[in-house]
Coordinates of C-alpha atoms in Angstrom, one line a residue:
Chain A
M1 CA -123.2 -171.3 170.9
G2 CA -126.5 -169.0 171.2
A3 CA -127.1 -165.7 170.0
S4 CA -126.8 -164.2 173.4
E5 CA -123.7 -165.7 173.9
L6 CA -122.1 -164.7 170.7
N7 CA -123.0 -160.7 171.3
K8 CA -121.4 -161.2 174.6
Q9 CA -118.5 -162.8 173.0
A10 CA -118.4 -160.2 170.1
P11 CA -116.2 -157.4 171.6
N12 CA -113.6 -159.9 172.7
I13 CA -113.7 -161.7 169.0
F14 CA -113.4 -158.2 167.5
V15 CA -110.4 -157.5 169.7
W16 CA -108.4 -160.7 169.0
L17 CA -109.3 -160.2 165.2
L18 CA -107.6 -156.6 165.3
L19 CA -104.7 -157.9 167.4
L20 CA -104.2 -160.9 165.2
G21 CA -104.4 -158.6 161.9
M22 CA -102.2 -155.8 163.2
P23 CA -98.9 -156.3 161.2
F24 CA -101.5 -156.0 158.2
W25 CA -103.6 -153.3 158.7
L26 CA -101.6 -151.0 160.9
P27 CA -98.8 -150.6 158.2
A28 CA -101.5 -149.7 155.8
I29 CA -102.9 -146.9 157.8
G30 CA -98.9 -145.4 158.3
G31 CA -97.9 -147.4 161.0
Y32 CA -95.2 -149.9 161.5
T33 CA -95.0 -153.2 162.9
E34 CA -92.7 -152.1 166.2
L35 CA -95.4 -149.5 167.1
G36 CA -98.0 -152.3 167.5
T37 CA -95.5 -154.5 169.4
R38 CA -95.3 -151.5 171.6
A39 CA -98.8 -151.0 172.3
V40 CA -99.3 -154.7 172.8
V41 CA -96.2 -155.0 175.2
L42 CA -97.6 -151.8 177.1
G43 CA -101.1 -152.7 176.9
L44 CA -100.3 -156.1 178.9
A45 CA -98.3 -153.8 181.4
A46 CA -101.7 -151.6 182.0
M47 CA -103.9 -154.6 181.7
S48 CA -101.8 -156.4 184.4
L49 CA -101.8 -153.0 186.6
N50 CA -105.6 -153.2 186.1
F51 CA -105.9 -156.4 187.6
L52 CA -105.2 -154.5 191.0
L53 CA -106.2 -151.2 190.5
G54 CA -109.5 -151.6 188.5
Y55 CA -110.5 -155.1 189.8
T56 CA -108.9 -155.0 193.5
G57 CA -109.4 -151.5 193.7
V58 CA -105.9 -150.9 195.2
L59 CA -104.2 -147.6 194.4
S60 CA -100.6 -148.9 193.0
F61 CA -97.9 -146.3 191.6
G62 CA -95.2 -148.8 191.8
H63 CA -95.5 -151.0 188.9
A64 CA -92.4 -149.5 186.8
A65 CA -90.2 -151.3 189.3
Y66 CA -91.3 -154.9 188.5
F67 CA -91.7 -154.2 185.0
G68 CA -88.2 -153.0 185.3
L69 CA -87.2 -156.2 187.0
G70 CA -88.5 -158.3 184.3
A71 CA -86.8 -156.3 181.7
Y72 CA -83.5 -156.5 183.2
G73 CA -84.1 -160.1 184.5
V74 CA -84.5 -161.1 180.6
G75 CA -81.4 -158.6 179.6
M76 CA -79.2 -160.5 182.3
T77 CA -79.9 -163.6 181.3
I78 CA -79.4 -163.7 177.9
R79 CA -76.2 -161.5 178.7
Y80 CA -74.6 -163.6 181.6
L81 CA -76.6 -166.8 181.7
M82 CA -78.0 -168.7 178.9
P83 CA -78.3 -167.4 175.4
S84 CA -82.3 -168.2 175.2
T85 CA -85.2 -166.0 175.0
I86 CA -87.5 -168.0 176.4
V87 CA -85.4 -168.8 179.5
G88 CA -85.1 -165.3 179.8
I89 CA -88.2 -164.3 179.9
L90 CA -89.3 -166.7 182.7
V91 CA -86.3 -165.7 184.7
G92 CA -87.4 -162.0 184.2
T93 CA -90.8 -162.8 185.4
L94 CA -89.6 -164.9 188.3
V95 CA -87.3 -162.0 189.6
G96 CA -90.1 -159.4 189.2
T97 CA -92.9 -161.9 191.1
L98 CA -90.3 -162.9 193.9
A99 CA -89.5 -159.3 194.5
A100 CA -93.3 -158.6 194.6
A101 CA -93.9 -161.3 197.0
I102 CA -91.4 -160.1 199.3
I103 CA -92.7 -156.4 199.3
G104 CA -96.0 -157.4 199.8
P105 CA -96.4 -158.1 203.7
L106 CA -95.2 -154.5 203.9
I107 CA -97.7 -152.7 202.0
I108 CA -101.0 -155.0 202.1
R109 CA -102.3 -153.1 205.3
L110 CA -102.2 -149.7 203.8
R111 CA -104.8 -148.3 201.5
G112 CA -105.4 -145.4 199.2
V113 CA -102.8 -142.9 199.1
Y114 CA -100.7 -144.2 201.5
F115 CA -100.6 -147.5 199.4
A116 CA -99.8 -145.4 196.3
M117 CA -97.3 -143.5 197.9
V118 CA -95.2 -146.3 199.5
T119 CA -95.5 -148.7 196.2
I120 CA -94.1 -145.8 194.1
A121 CA -91.5 -145.2 196.6
F122 CA -90.1 -148.9 196.8
G123 CA -89.9 -148.8 193.1
Q124 CA -86.9 -146.2 193.9
V125 CA -84.8 -149.0 195.1
F126 CA -84.6 -151.0 192.1
F127 CA -84.1 -147.7 190.4
F128 CA -81.2 -147.1 191.8
I129 CA -79.7 -150.7 192.3
A130 CA -80.0 -150.4 188.3
F131 CA -78.4 -147.1 188.3
R132 CA -75.6 -147.8 190.5
W133 CA -74.5 -151.3 189.9
N134 CA -72.7 -150.2 187.0
S135 CA -70.3 -153.0 186.4
V136 CA -73.9 -155.6 186.1
T137 CA -76.4 -153.3 184.8
G138 CA -74.6 -150.6 182.6
G139 CA -75.4 -148.1 185.3
D140 CA -77.0 -144.9 183.4
D141 CA -75.9 -146.1 180.2
G142 CA -78.1 -149.2 180.2
L143 CA -77.6 -152.8 179.5
S144 CA -76.7 -153.3 175.9
G145 CA -74.8 -156.2 174.3
W146 CA -77.4 -158.5 174.1
T147 CA -79.9 -159.5 171.5
R148 CA -83.5 -161.4 171.3
L149 CA -82.3 -164.6 169.9
P150 CA -84.5 -167.0 167.4
L151 CA -86.8 -169.7 169.3
D152 CA -85.4 -173.0 168.6
F153 CA -87.5 -175.9 169.2
G154 CA -85.0 -178.5 168.0
F155 CA -86.9 -179.5 165.3
A156 CA -87.8 -176.2 163.9
S157 CA -86.7 -172.5 164.7
I158 CA -88.4 -169.3 164.4
D159 CA -86.2 -166.1 163.8
I160 CA -87.9 -163.6 165.9
Q161 CA -84.5 -161.7 166.0
H162 CA -84.5 -160.1 162.3
N163 CA -87.9 -160.8 161.6
A164 CA -90.4 -158.0 163.1
R165 CA -94.0 -159.9 162.0
A166 CA -92.6 -163.1 163.6
F167 CA -91.8 -161.2 167.0
Y168 CA -94.9 -159.5 167.1
Y169 CA -96.6 -162.9 166.8
F170 CA -94.7 -164.2 169.7
V171 CA -95.2 -161.3 171.5
L172 CA -99.3 -161.6 171.1
V173 CA -98.9 -165.3 171.7
V174 CA -97.3 -164.5 175.4
F175 CA -100.0 -161.9 175.9
A176 CA -102.9 -164.0 174.8
L177 CA -101.5 -166.3 177.5
S178 CA -101.4 -163.8 180.3
V179 CA -104.4 -162.2 179.3
G180 CA -106.0 -165.2 179.3
A181 CA -104.6 -166.5 182.9
M182 CA -106.0 -162.9 184.0
A183 CA -109.4 -163.4 182.8
W184 CA -109.7 -166.9 184.0
L185 CA -108.6 -165.4 187.3
L186 CA -110.8 -162.7 187.5
R187 CA -114.0 -164.9 186.6
S188 CA -113.2 -167.9 189.4
P189 CA -114.4 -167.1 192.7
F190 CA -111.2 -165.9 193.7
G191 CA -111.8 -163.0 190.9
R192 CA -114.9 -162.3 192.3
T193 CA -113.9 -162.0 196.0
L194 CA -111.5 -159.5 194.4
I195 CA -114.0 -157.5 193.2
A196 CA -116.0 -157.7 196.1
I197 CA -113.4 -156.3 198.2
R198 CA -113.3 -153.5 195.9
E199 CA -116.7 -152.7 196.1
N200 CA -116.7 -152.6 200.0
E201 CA -114.0 -154.1 201.9
Q202 CA -115.7 -153.9 205.2
R203 CA -118.3 -156.0 204.2
A204 CA -115.9 -158.5 202.4
R205 CA -113.8 -158.9 206.0
F206 CA -117.9 -159.0 207.7
L207 CA -118.0 -162.2 205.4
G208 CA -114.9 -163.8 206.7
I209 CA -112.7 -163.2 203.7
P210 CA -109.3 -162.8 204.5
V211 CA -109.0 -159.3 202.7
D212 CA -105.0 -158.8 203.5
Q213 CA -104.1 -162.1 202.1
H214 CA -106.3 -161.8 198.7
I215 CA -104.8 -158.2 198.4
W216 CA -101.1 -159.5 198.7
I217 CA -102.2 -162.5 196.1
S218 CA -103.8 -160.2 193.7
W219 CA -100.4 -157.7 194.2
V220 CA -98.3 -160.5 193.2
I221 CA -100.4 -161.7 190.2
S222 CA -100.2 -158.3 189.0
C223 CA -96.7 -157.7 189.4
C224 CA -96.3 -161.1 187.8
F225 CA -97.7 -160.2 184.3
V226 CA -96.2 -156.9 184.6
S227 CA -92.6 -158.4 184.8
V228 CA -93.7 -160.5 181.8
A229 CA -94.4 -157.0 179.9
G230 CA -91.3 -155.9 181.0
A231 CA -89.2 -158.8 179.8
L232 CA -90.9 -158.3 176.2
Y233 CA -90.3 -154.6 176.4
A234 CA -86.6 -155.3 176.9
L235 CA -86.5 -157.9 174.0
L236 CA -88.8 -155.3 171.8
N237 CA -85.6 -152.7 172.3
N238 CA -83.2 -155.4 172.7
F239 CA -81.9 -153.0 175.3
I240 CA -82.8 -151.9 178.6
D241 CA -82.1 -149.0 180.8
P242 CA -82.8 -147.5 184.3
R243 CA -85.5 -145.0 182.7
A244 CA -87.7 -148.1 182.9
L245 CA -87.9 -148.3 186.0
Y246 CA -88.1 -144.8 187.4
W247 CA -91.4 -143.5 189.2
S248 CA -92.8 -141.5 186.1
Q249 CA -92.8 -144.6 184.3
S250 CA -95.5 -145.8 186.5
G251 CA -97.9 -143.2 186.2
D252 CA -97.5 -143.8 182.4
F253 CA -99.3 -147.5 183.3
V254 CA -101.7 -145.8 185.6
I255 CA -102.6 -143.2 183.1
M256 CA -103.1 -145.8 180.2
A257 CA -105.3 -147.5 182.6
V258 CA -107.4 -144.7 183.4
L259 CA -107.8 -143.5 179.6
G260 CA -109.0 -146.9 178.1
G261 CA -111.5 -147.7 181.4
M262 CA -110.3 -148.9 184.6
R263 CA -113.4 -150.7 185.2
S264 CA -113.5 -153.3 181.7
F265 CA -110.9 -155.9 181.0
W266 CA -109.8 -154.2 177.6
G267 CA -110.1 -151.0 178.5
P268 CA -106.0 -150.6 179.4
L269 CA -105.5 -151.8 176.2
I270 CA -107.1 -149.2 174.6
G271 CA -105.3 -146.7 177.0
A272 CA -102.3 -148.3 175.8
A273 CA -102.4 -148.3 172.1
I274 CA -103.9 -144.7 172.2
F275 CA -100.8 -143.2 174.8
V276 CA -98.6 -145.0 172.6
V277 CA -99.7 -143.6 169.2
L278 CA -99.8 -140.2 170.7
Q279 CA -96.0 -140.0 172.4
D280 CA -94.6 -141.6 169.1
Y281 CA -96.5 -138.9 166.9
L282 CA -95.5 -136.0 169.9
S283 CA -91.9 -137.2 170.6
S284 CA -91.5 -136.7 166.4
Q285 CA -93.4 -133.2 166.5
T286 CA -91.7 -131.7 169.0
E287 CA -89.0 -131.7 171.9
N288 CA -91.3 -130.7 174.6
W289 CA -93.8 -133.5 174.2
M290 CA -93.3 -134.2 178.1
S291 CA -95.0 -130.8 178.3
F292 CA -98.3 -132.1 176.2
V293 CA -98.1 -135.9 177.6
G294 CA -98.3 -133.9 181.5
L295 CA -101.1 -132.0 179.7
F296 CA -102.9 -134.9 178.5
F297 CA -102.7 -136.3 182.0
V298 CA -104.5 -133.3 183.2
L299 CA -106.7 -133.2 180.6
V300 CA -107.7 -136.8 180.9
V301 CA -108.4 -136.3 184.9
L302 CA -110.6 -133.2 184.3
F303 CA -112.7 -134.1 181.1
F304 CA -112.2 -137.9 180.7
P305 CA -112.2 -139.5 184.3
R306 CA -114.1 -142.3 182.9
G307 CA -111.9 -143.6 180.0
V308 CA -113.3 -144.6 176.6
L309 CA -114.7 -147.7 177.7
G310 CA -116.7 -146.0 180.7
V311 CA -117.9 -143.6 178.5
I312 CA -119.0 -145.9 175.4
R313 CA -120.8 -148.3 178.1
R314 CA -122.6 -145.4 179.7
K315 CA -123.8 -144.3 176.4
V316 CA -125.0 -148.1 175.4
T317 CA -126.6 -148.4 178.9
S318 CA -128.7 -145.3 179.1
Chain B
M1 CA -48.5 -141.8 215.2
S2 CA -49.7 -143.1 211.9
G3 CA -52.7 -145.2 213.2
Y4 CA -53.7 -142.0 215.1
G5 CA -53.8 -140.0 211.8
I6 CA -56.1 -142.8 210.3
V7 CA -58.5 -142.5 213.0
S8 CA -58.8 -138.9 213.3
S9 CA -59.4 -138.5 209.7
M10 CA -62.1 -141.2 209.3
T11 CA -63.6 -139.2 212.7
Q12 CA -63.9 -136.7 210.5
L13 CA -65.1 -138.1 207.5
V14 CA -67.9 -139.5 209.5
L15 CA -68.3 -136.0 210.8
F16 CA -68.5 -134.3 207.8
N17 CA -71.2 -136.8 206.5
I18 CA -73.4 -137.0 209.2
F19 CA -73.4 -133.0 209.1
N20 CA -73.7 -133.2 205.4
G21 CA -76.6 -135.5 206.0
L22 CA -78.4 -133.3 208.3
I23 CA -78.5 -130.4 206.0
V24 CA -79.8 -132.7 203.2
G25 CA -81.8 -134.2 205.7
A26 CA -83.3 -130.8 206.6
F27 CA -83.8 -130.0 202.8
Y28 CA -85.9 -133.2 202.3
A29 CA -87.8 -132.1 205.7
L30 CA -88.4 -128.9 204.5
M31 CA -90.0 -129.8 201.4
A32 CA -91.9 -132.9 202.9
L33 CA -93.3 -130.6 205.6
G34 CA -95.1 -129.0 202.5
L35 CA -96.2 -131.9 201.1
S36 CA -97.4 -133.3 204.5
L37 CA -99.6 -130.1 205.0
I38 CA -101.2 -130.5 201.7
L39 CA -101.6 -134.3 202.5
N40 CA -103.2 -133.8 205.6
L41 CA -105.8 -131.2 204.9
S42 CA -106.9 -131.8 201.3
G43 CA -106.0 -135.7 201.1
V44 CA -103.9 -135.0 197.9
I45 CA -100.2 -136.0 197.3
N46 CA -99.2 -133.4 195.5
F47 CA -96.5 -134.9 192.7
A48 CA -95.8 -131.5 191.4
H49 CA -94.1 -130.2 194.6
G50 CA -90.7 -130.9 193.0
G51 CA -91.5 -128.7 190.2
F52 CA -92.7 -125.9 192.6
L53 CA -89.3 -126.3 193.9
A54 CA -87.3 -126.1 191.0
I55 CA -89.4 -122.9 189.9
G56 CA -88.6 -121.3 193.1
G57 CA -85.0 -122.1 192.4
Y58 CA -85.1 -120.7 188.9
I59 CA -87.2 -117.5 189.9
A60 CA -84.6 -116.5 192.1
Y61 CA -81.8 -117.2 189.3
T62 CA -83.6 -115.0 186.8
L63 CA -84.4 -112.4 189.5
M64 CA -80.6 -112.3 190.9
P65 CA -79.2 -109.7 188.5
Y66 CA -81.8 -107.2 190.0
I67 CA -82.2 -108.1 193.5
G68 CA -79.5 -110.1 194.4
F69 CA -79.7 -113.3 196.2
W70 CA -80.9 -112.2 199.4
G71 CA -83.8 -110.6 197.2
G72 CA -84.4 -114.0 195.6
L73 CA -84.6 -115.7 198.5
V74 CA -87.3 -113.5 200.3
V75 CA -89.2 -113.1 196.8
A76 CA -89.0 -116.1 194.9
P77 CA -90.8 -118.3 197.3
L78 CA -93.3 -115.6 197.7
L79 CA -93.9 -115.7 193.7
T80 CA -94.0 -119.6 194.0
A81 CA -96.6 -119.7 196.2
V82 CA -98.8 -117.6 194.3
L83 CA -98.3 -119.8 191.5
G84 CA -99.4 -122.6 193.8
L85 CA -102.1 -120.8 194.7
L86 CA -103.4 -120.1 191.5
V87 CA -102.8 -124.1 190.1
E88 CA -105.0 -124.9 193.1
R89 CA -107.5 -122.4 192.2
V90 CA -107.8 -123.7 188.5
L91 CA -107.0 -127.3 189.0
I92 CA -106.2 -129.2 192.3
R93 CA -109.7 -127.6 193.5
R94 CA -111.6 -130.1 190.8
V95 CA -110.2 -133.0 192.6
Y96 CA -110.8 -132.7 196.0
G97 CA -113.2 -135.4 197.4
R98 CA -112.7 -137.7 194.3
D99 CA -110.9 -141.0 194.4
P100 CA -107.4 -140.5 195.0
L101 CA -106.6 -141.7 191.9
Y102 CA -107.1 -138.7 189.9
S103 CA -105.4 -135.9 192.2
L104 CA -102.3 -138.2 191.9
L105 CA -102.6 -138.1 188.2
L106 CA -103.3 -134.6 188.0
T107 CA -100.3 -133.5 189.7
F108 CA -98.2 -136.3 188.1
G109 CA -99.2 -134.5 185.0
L110 CA -98.5 -131.2 186.5
A111 CA -95.1 -132.6 187.6
F112 CA -94.3 -133.5 183.6
M113 CA -95.4 -130.0 182.7
F114 CA -93.5 -128.0 185.5
E115 CA -89.9 -129.9 184.6
D116 CA -90.5 -130.1 180.5
G117 CA -91.5 -125.9 181.3
T118 CA -88.8 -125.1 182.9
R119 CA -86.6 -126.8 180.2
F120 CA -88.0 -124.6 177.9
I121 CA -87.9 -121.5 179.3
W122 CA -84.4 -121.8 180.9
G123 CA -82.6 -124.8 178.8
A124 CA -81.6 -128.4 179.9
Q125 CA -78.0 -127.5 180.8
S126 CA -77.0 -126.9 184.6
L127 CA -76.5 -123.5 185.1
P128 CA -74.4 -121.8 187.9
F129 CA -76.3 -120.0 190.8
Q130 CA -73.9 -117.7 192.5
V131 CA -74.5 -117.3 196.5
P132 CA -72.5 -114.6 198.4
G133 CA -68.5 -115.1 198.2
W134 CA -68.4 -114.8 202.2
L135 CA -71.2 -117.5 202.4
V136 CA -68.9 -119.8 200.3
T137 CA -66.1 -119.7 202.4
P138 CA -65.2 -122.4 205.1
L139 CA -65.1 -121.3 208.8
S140 CA -62.4 -123.4 209.8
N141 CA -59.4 -125.0 208.5
Q142 CA -59.8 -127.9 210.8
Y143 CA -63.1 -128.8 209.3
F144 CA -63.2 -128.1 206.1
F145 CA -66.3 -129.1 205.5
L146 CA -68.2 -126.0 207.8
T147 CA -68.9 -123.7 204.5
G148 CA -70.5 -120.8 206.1
Y149 CA -73.6 -121.3 203.3
R150 CA -74.2 -125.1 204.6
L151 CA -74.8 -123.5 208.0
F152 CA -76.6 -120.7 206.7
M153 CA -79.0 -123.2 204.5
V154 CA -79.4 -125.1 208.2
L155 CA -80.2 -121.9 209.6
V156 CA -82.9 -120.8 207.5
V157 CA -84.4 -124.2 207.3
A158 CA -85.0 -123.7 211.3
I159 CA -86.5 -120.5 210.8
A160 CA -88.8 -121.6 208.2
V161 CA -89.7 -124.8 210.2
M162 CA -90.3 -122.7 213.5
G163 CA -92.1 -120.1 211.8
L164 CA -94.7 -122.9 210.1
F165 CA -95.1 -124.2 213.7
L166 CA -95.6 -120.6 215.0
I167 CA -97.9 -120.2 212.5
L168 CA -100.1 -123.5 212.9
G169 CA -100.1 -122.8 216.6
R170 CA -100.7 -119.2 216.8
T171 CA -102.9 -117.7 214.1
R172 CA -106.2 -118.1 213.4
L173 CA -105.4 -119.7 209.9
G174 CA -103.0 -122.4 211.5
I175 CA -105.6 -123.6 214.2
R176 CA -108.3 -123.7 211.4
I177 CA -105.9 -125.6 209.5
R178 CA -104.8 -128.0 212.1
A179 CA -108.8 -128.5 213.0
G180 CA -109.4 -129.3 209.3
T181 CA -107.3 -131.6 209.4
L182 CA -108.7 -133.6 212.1
D183 CA -112.3 -132.7 210.3
L184 CA -113.1 -130.8 207.7
E185 CA -116.9 -130.9 207.7
T186 CA -117.4 -129.5 211.2
V187 CA -115.2 -126.8 210.3
S188 CA -117.0 -126.5 207.6
V189 CA -120.2 -125.7 209.5
L190 CA -118.6 -123.6 211.8
G191 CA -118.5 -121.1 209.2
V192 CA -114.9 -121.2 208.1
N193 CA -114.4 -121.1 203.7
V194 CA -113.0 -124.4 203.5
R195 CA -112.3 -123.4 199.8
V196 CA -110.2 -120.5 201.2
L197 CA -108.3 -122.4 203.9
R198 CA -107.3 -125.2 201.4
N199 CA -106.1 -122.6 198.9
M200 CA -104.1 -120.9 201.7
N201 CA -103.1 -124.2 202.8
F202 CA -101.9 -125.2 199.5
G203 CA -100.2 -121.8 199.0
L204 CA -98.3 -122.4 202.4
G205 CA -97.2 -125.7 201.4
V206 CA -95.7 -124.7 198.3
Y207 CA -94.2 -121.6 199.6
L208 CA -92.2 -124.2 201.4
A209 CA -91.0 -125.9 198.1
G210 CA -89.9 -122.6 196.7
L211 CA -87.8 -121.7 199.5
A212 CA -86.1 -125.4 199.6
G213 CA -85.5 -125.0 195.8
V214 CA -83.9 -121.5 196.2
L215 CA -81.6 -123.0 199.1
A216 CA -81.1 -126.3 197.0
V217 CA -79.9 -124.6 193.8
G218 CA -77.2 -122.5 195.6
Q219 CA -75.9 -126.1 196.9
L220 CA -76.8 -128.2 193.9
G221 CA -77.0 -125.7 190.9
L222 CA -79.9 -125.1 188.7
Q223 CA -81.4 -128.2 186.7
P224 CA -84.7 -129.3 185.2
T225 CA -84.6 -132.5 187.0
I226 CA -84.1 -131.0 190.3
G227 CA -87.6 -131.6 191.4
A228 CA -88.1 -134.6 190.3
S229 CA -84.9 -135.7 192.1
L230 CA -85.5 -134.7 195.5
I231 CA -89.3 -135.5 195.7
M232 CA -89.2 -139.3 196.2
P233 CA -86.8 -138.8 199.6
S234 CA -89.6 -136.3 201.1
F235 CA -92.1 -139.0 200.2
V236 CA -89.8 -141.4 202.3
A237 CA -89.5 -138.5 204.8
I238 CA -93.3 -138.8 205.5
I239 CA -93.5 -142.4 205.8
V240 CA -90.9 -142.8 208.2
G241 CA -91.9 -140.0 210.2
G242 CA -95.4 -141.1 210.0
L243 CA -98.7 -139.9 208.1
G244 CA -100.3 -136.8 209.4
S245 CA -97.7 -136.0 211.9
L246 CA -95.8 -132.7 210.9
P247 CA -93.1 -133.2 213.4
G248 CA -92.8 -137.0 212.5
T249 CA -92.1 -135.4 208.9
L250 CA -89.4 -133.1 210.2
L251 CA -87.9 -136.0 212.0
G252 CA -88.5 -138.6 209.1
G253 CA -86.4 -135.8 206.7
L254 CA -83.3 -135.4 209.3
L255 CA -83.3 -139.2 210.1
I256 CA -83.2 -140.3 206.5
G257 CA -80.4 -137.7 205.7
V258 CA -78.2 -138.7 208.3
A259 CA -78.6 -142.5 207.0
S260 CA -77.6 -141.6 203.5
G261 CA -74.8 -139.3 204.9
I262 CA -73.5 -142.4 207.2
T263 CA -73.9 -144.7 204.4
T264 CA -71.8 -142.4 201.8
V265 CA -68.6 -142.8 204.1
F266 CA -68.8 -146.8 204.0
F267 CA -71.1 -148.0 201.5
P268 CA -71.3 -145.2 198.7
S269 CA -72.8 -146.9 195.9
A270 CA -76.0 -147.5 198.6
T271 CA -76.5 -143.5 199.1
E272 CA -79.5 -143.3 197.9
A273 CA -80.8 -147.2 198.3
V274 CA -80.4 -146.7 202.1
I275 CA -83.4 -144.7 202.8
Y276 CA -85.6 -147.0 201.0
V277 CA -84.4 -149.8 203.4
M278 CA -84.9 -147.5 206.3
M279 CA -88.7 -147.4 205.1
A280 CA -89.1 -150.9 204.7
A281 CA -87.6 -151.6 208.2
V282 CA -90.2 -148.9 209.7
L283 CA -92.9 -150.4 207.6
L284 CA -92.3 -153.7 209.4
V285 CA -92.0 -152.8 212.6
R286 CA -94.5 -149.7 212.8
P287 CA -96.5 -149.4 209.7
R288 CA -98.1 -146.5 210.3
G289 CA -94.5 -144.3 211.0
L290 CA -92.5 -143.3 213.7
L291 CA -94.9 -140.5 215.0
G292 CA -98.1 -141.3 213.2
E293 CA -101.5 -141.6 214.5
E294 CA -103.3 -145.0 214.8
G295 CA -105.7 -145.5 212.4
R296 CA -105.6 -142.1 210.2
F297 CA -104.6 -143.7 206.9

């Protein structure tokens, strides 16, 4: 590894060291482990969204639906089918991915605000299913009566149920696998093609790239990882309710991506961390935290549209 | 004899729900028309539209002791429109011409602030909204569902829609709005102040939201979340009817209202979900919507 290569890898190494040490340094500065887990889970959701938003240039406002499907998938699997955390995550991811794959063909030809409008409206179908199907989903009260279960490998078992730190590292492993897969995809010719579509769709089309097909695949990949995040989110809370599928949740994911910087790989993770800490702080300080979150949206749009990493990168290059 | 009774009560139930659906659809249409106006001219999806609707209702409620229901019906939408003009001038104007992402996020944040703001000022609990007594009484014993207020709502929506189409068709402002929708740059070059035009257009759209708000709370009561629950169906109305077409939006609103009304009879738990299924069907067969223009979006 040469010096320049090391220089290039420095941000990645820094992020991973920070994440690996989280349960140790976060409590020292006044946080708690669950807060860190939350940031990583929502960070994965925002990074998955950014695969589509930042790297393919497609404006999705409906990712909460697939996040919620992953969450209900894991909860319902553990409650009704099979008491296994891993199987639950797999089922949740599969459900979310399948739903996205089916809806995909209906929306891939739409662009811009139209795409945003249709994705957010479609999300509501799943919200109302979760809300109305009381006997199975628990309706408005949410799905309770289940918990995440220890990981059992036969020869050894890890208690992620009661040990918050063990659960954090479990989440981090899933996060690493997902993020690694996305990074690998983005570096592949397929990922480069997505960026080409983002930069100039017409030119990509003229070059013979099947644009709609690429957007469909990118949409499914993005929704797949957001449902992984949703599954982890349900496991974190040992509970899931329809609010995780509501349209305002989709907006939260978008603001995380924008706040951190849509044009950078780690940006959405930083955005999610800021958002989670802010929400945690505000909801403990005031009942009207929603106003402040709204104000925060407005301020980010007006004064900080490039996000944290966007601003830093600009400073570095100039 | 008993068989006849079942059929007739079934017919009545279906009729009731179709009529109910038309009223609900008229609502959605009124709100969606405002959204459409703003979207067509400025390319902004106004997520805060539901917030404006709620504020319209709450203003009418607050003014009721002083100017009564009728005064509120006239004044509250106007005050909401003034708020809309201000919001456009201070905030929305800054995101025109930028990536649509930013207008979405901006109005998203505004929607949060409006919902929480109404909760802060008027409280989270549901408030009763008194409409004049003679409007609430049923008009017929046989068709129990035909209360005066329901008919009155349809009448107001009809007048508002006719008024809107008259403004767009006959007045200078309306003609400029329509021209700007087609080609804003040319309109600007021809000497129309586009900033003012967009501002007035936004105010007009928000006026419709405020009017829908006063009507809605007469039927549903006042809650801070009323806006958030009504905005998604308006999106569906626009998509089903076709982006860029105001008659399409009107049609879309009425259609989804009737569809959810009929579904209430046969499969009540799918009442809300059915409109999204309808949207999926339209997108599958005709991605630009029923009356949408080809290649506009």
